[in-house]
Amino acid sequence: MYGVAQPIQKLIDALESLPGIGPKSASRLAFHILRMPDDQVQTLAESIASLKENILYCSQCQNLSQTDPCEICNDPSRDRHLICVVEDPMDVVAIERTHVYKGLYHVLHGVINPVEGIGPEDLYIQPLLERLQQNKNDITEILIATNPNMEGEATAMYLARLLHPQGVRVTRLARGLPVGGDLEYADEVTLSRSLEGRRDI
Ligand SMILES: [Zn+2]
């Protein structure tokens, strides 16, 4: 942009590369940061810079965590018979917000999407099978909570086919979530009902 000092332009370009941020929002944010007190800017910069260093994948559920195992896997009050399979870490947050689910999780980090070239081998499906093998006596049910859209449904069906021969109960969230929608944006009441009314697949 003509008339914008290079360091500001650099920040605008970086912000614009984020999802949901267009050129106008990027400029607004950059100029806002410029007006912020030095210590706040420092905190913001440090939290971004250290983010990746301090986050790892929990070796049990594959969720992002600061510790391994993560807080949920480590919590003795969680029900170890039930594992809820979700697409990404934001879905764990959405389900935790309902306060009705007390089991453990498994994060796939995506869904099967042939159009984008994402196959089962690109997801954390193998670690789920290994986890099931290693905890055969503990795990009795796997609740597949992928999103109620085409890719989510296809992934659920694929998982169900793999899991049934393992002798474990396989369930899916009840209908009621908006079709084509995203779990992450479902309201808590709808999501709670969907968890409680889960059905066998
Ligand atoms: Zn974990």
PDB file of N, CA, C and O and ligand atoms in Angstrom, residues 57-65 67-74 104-107 131, ligand 1:
ATOM      1  N   TYR A  57       0.941 -32.566  21.070  1.00  0.00           N
ATOM      2  CA  TYR A  57      -0.207 -33.454  20.904  1.00  0.00           C
ATOM      3  C   TYR A  57      -0.203 -34.445  22.064  1.00  0.00           C
ATOM      4  O   TYR A  57       0.821 -35.074  22.319  1.00  0.00           O
ATOM      5  N   CYS A  58      -1.349 -34.606  22.734  1.00  0.00           N
ATOM      6  CA  CYS A  58      -1.468 -35.610  23.786  1.00  0.00           C
ATOM      7  C   CYS A  58      -1.293 -36.987  23.125  1.00  0.00           C
ATOM      8  O   CYS A  58      -1.933 -37.279  22.115  1.00  0.00           O
ATOM      9  N   SER A  59      -0.425 -37.817  23.680  1.00  0.00           N
ATOM     10  CA  SER A  59      -0.145 -39.104  23.036  1.00  0.00           C
ATOM     11  C   SER A  59      -1.326 -40.065  23.129  1.00  0.00           C
ATOM     12  O   SER A  59      -1.365 -41.076  22.434  1.00  0.00           O
ATOM     13  N   GLN A  60      -2.304 -39.768  24.003  1.00  0.00           N
ATOM     14  CA  GLN A  60      -3.470 -40.648  24.112  1.00  0.00           C
ATOM     15  C   GLN A  60      -4.617 -40.210  23.224  1.00  0.00           C
ATOM     16  O   GLN A  60      -5.165 -40.984  22.465  1.00  0.00           O
ATOM     17  N   CYS A  61      -5.010 -38.918  23.317  1.00  0.00           N
ATOM     18  CA  CYS A  61      -6.200 -38.471  22.574  1.00  0.00           C
ATOM     19  C   CYS A  61      -5.861 -37.599  21.371  1.00  0.00           C
ATOM     20  O   CYS A  61      -6.759 -37.253  20.602  1.00  0.00           O
ATOM     21  N   GLN A  62      -4.603 -37.214  21.216  1.00  0.00           N
ATOM     22  CA  GLN A  62      -4.132 -36.373  20.097  1.00  0.00           C
ATOM     23  C   GLN A  62      -4.650 -34.943  20.164  1.00  0.00           C
ATOM     24  O   GLN A  62      -4.520 -34.188  19.196  1.00  0.00           O
ATOM     25  N   ASN A  63      -5.248 -34.553  21.282  1.00  0.00           N
ATOM     26  CA  ASN A  63      -5.682 -33.163  21.405  1.00  0.00           C
ATOM     27  C   ASN A  63      -4.464 -32.292  21.667  1.00  0.00           C
ATOM     28  O   ASN A  63      -3.430 -32.769  22.127  1.00  0.00           O
ATOM     29  N   LEU A  64      -4.583 -31.008  21.361  1.00  0.00           N
ATOM     30  CA  LEU A  64      -3.494 -30.083  21.643  1.00  0.00           C
ATOM     31  C   LEU A  64      -3.453 -29.839  23.144  1.00  0.00           C
ATOM     32  O   LEU A  64      -4.490 -29.665  23.780  1.00  0.00           O
ATOM     33  N   SER A  65      -2.256 -29.834  23.687  1.00  0.00           N
ATOM     34  CA  SER A  65      -2.148 -29.721  25.136  1.00  0.00           C
ATOM     35  C   SER A  65      -0.792 -29.140  25.521  1.00  0.00           C
ATOM     36  O   SER A  65       0.144 -29.103  24.722  1.00  0.00           O
ATOM     37  N   THR A  67       0.534 -30.423  28.304  1.00  0.00           N
ATOM     38  CA  THR A  67       1.129 -31.567  28.993  1.00  0.00           C
ATOM     39  C   THR A  67       0.770 -32.850  28.262  1.00  0.00           C
ATOM     40  O   THR A  67      -0.183 -32.884  27.491  1.00  0.00           O
ATOM     41  N   ASP A  68       1.540 -33.894  28.495  1.00  0.00           N
ATOM     42  CA  ASP A  68       1.233 -35.204  27.928  1.00  0.00           C
ATOM     43  C   ASP A  68       1.288 -36.242  29.040  1.00  0.00           C
ATOM     44  O   ASP A  68       2.352 -36.435  29.626  1.00  0.00           O
ATOM     45  N   PRO A  69       0.180 -36.939  29.378  1.00  0.00           N
ATOM     46  CA  PRO A  69      -1.149 -36.789  28.793  1.00  0.00           C
ATOM     47  C   PRO A  69      -1.784 -35.432  29.119  1.00  0.00           C
ATOM     48  O   PRO A  69      -1.354 -34.766  30.054  1.00  0.00           O
ATOM     49  N   CYS A  70      -2.820 -35.103  28.352  1.00  0.00           N
ATOM     50  CA  CYS A  70      -3.488 -33.823  28.556  1.00  0.00           C
ATOM     51  C   CYS A  70      -4.320 -33.848  29.842  1.00  0.00           C
ATOM     52  O   CYS A  70      -4.478 -34.907  30.464  1.00  0.00           O
ATOM     53  N   GLU A  71      -4.858 -32.704  30.175  1.00  0.00           N
ATOM     54  CA  GLU A  71      -5.640 -32.546  31.400  1.00  0.00           C
ATOM     55  C   GLU A  71      -6.834 -33.512  31.461  1.00  0.00           C
ATOM     56  O   GLU A  71      -7.094 -34.109  32.501  1.00  0.00           O
ATOM     57  N   ILE A  72      -7.510 -33.676  30.318  1.00  0.00           N
ATOM     58  CA  ILE A  72      -8.708 -34.530  30.299  1.00  0.00           C
ATOM     59  C   ILE A  72      -8.315 -36.006  30.451  1.00  0.00           C
ATOM     60  O   ILE A  72      -8.880 -36.718  31.270  1.00  0.00           O
ATOM     61  N   CYS A  73      -7.319 -36.461  29.696  1.00  0.00           N
ATOM     62  CA  CYS A  73      -6.878 -37.864  29.803  1.00  0.00           C
ATOM     63  C   CYS A  73      -6.356 -38.174  31.210  1.00  0.00           C
ATOM     64  O   CYS A  73      -6.426 -39.305  31.669  1.00  0.00           O
ATOM     65  N   ASN A  74      -5.843 -37.165  31.856  1.00  0.00           N
ATOM     66  CA  ASN A  74      -5.244 -37.340  33.173  1.00  0.00           C
ATOM     67  C   ASN A  74      -6.253 -37.252  34.318  1.00  0.00           C
ATOM     68  O   ASN A  74      -5.930 -37.565  35.453  1.00  0.00           O
ATOM     69  N   LEU A 104     -13.855 -39.635  27.551  1.00  0.00           N
ATOM     70  CA  LEU A 104     -12.594 -39.131  27.003  1.00  0.00           C
ATOM     71  C   LEU A 104     -12.811 -38.758  25.531  1.00  0.00           C
ATOM     72  O   LEU A 104     -13.896 -38.952  24.996  1.00  0.00           O
ATOM     73  N   TYR A 105     -11.761 -38.259  24.898  1.00  0.00           N
ATOM     74  CA  TYR A 105     -11.859 -37.827  23.500  1.00  0.00           C
ATOM     75  C   TYR A 105     -10.810 -38.507  22.643  1.00  0.00           C
ATOM     76  O   TYR A 105      -9.821 -39.052  23.142  1.00  0.00           O
ATOM     77  N   HIS A 106     -11.036 -38.380  21.320  1.00  0.00           N
ATOM     78  CA  HIS A 106      -9.971 -38.681  20.370  1.00  0.00           C
ATOM     79  C   HIS A 106     -10.109 -37.676  19.229  1.00  0.00           C
ATOM     80  O   HIS A 106     -11.180 -37.574  18.621  1.00  0.00           O
ATOM     81  N   VAL A 107      -9.043 -36.932  18.953  1.00  0.00           N
ATOM     82  CA  VAL A 107      -9.102 -35.891  17.931  1.00  0.00           C
ATOM     83  C   VAL A 107      -8.477 -36.405  16.627  1.00  0.00           C
ATOM     84  O   VAL A 107      -7.321 -36.828  16.608  1.00  0.00           O
ATOM     85  N   ARG A 131      -5.129 -47.408  20.302  1.00  0.00           N
ATOM     86  CA  ARG A 131      -5.621 -47.081  21.639  1.00  0.00           C
ATOM     87  C   ARG A 131      -6.700 -48.080  22.075  1.00  0.00           C
ATOM     88  O   ARG A 131      -6.738 -48.525  23.218  1.00  0.00           O
TER      89      ARG A 131
HETATM   90 ZN    ZN B   1      -5.416 -36.452  26.011  1.00  0.00          ZN
END
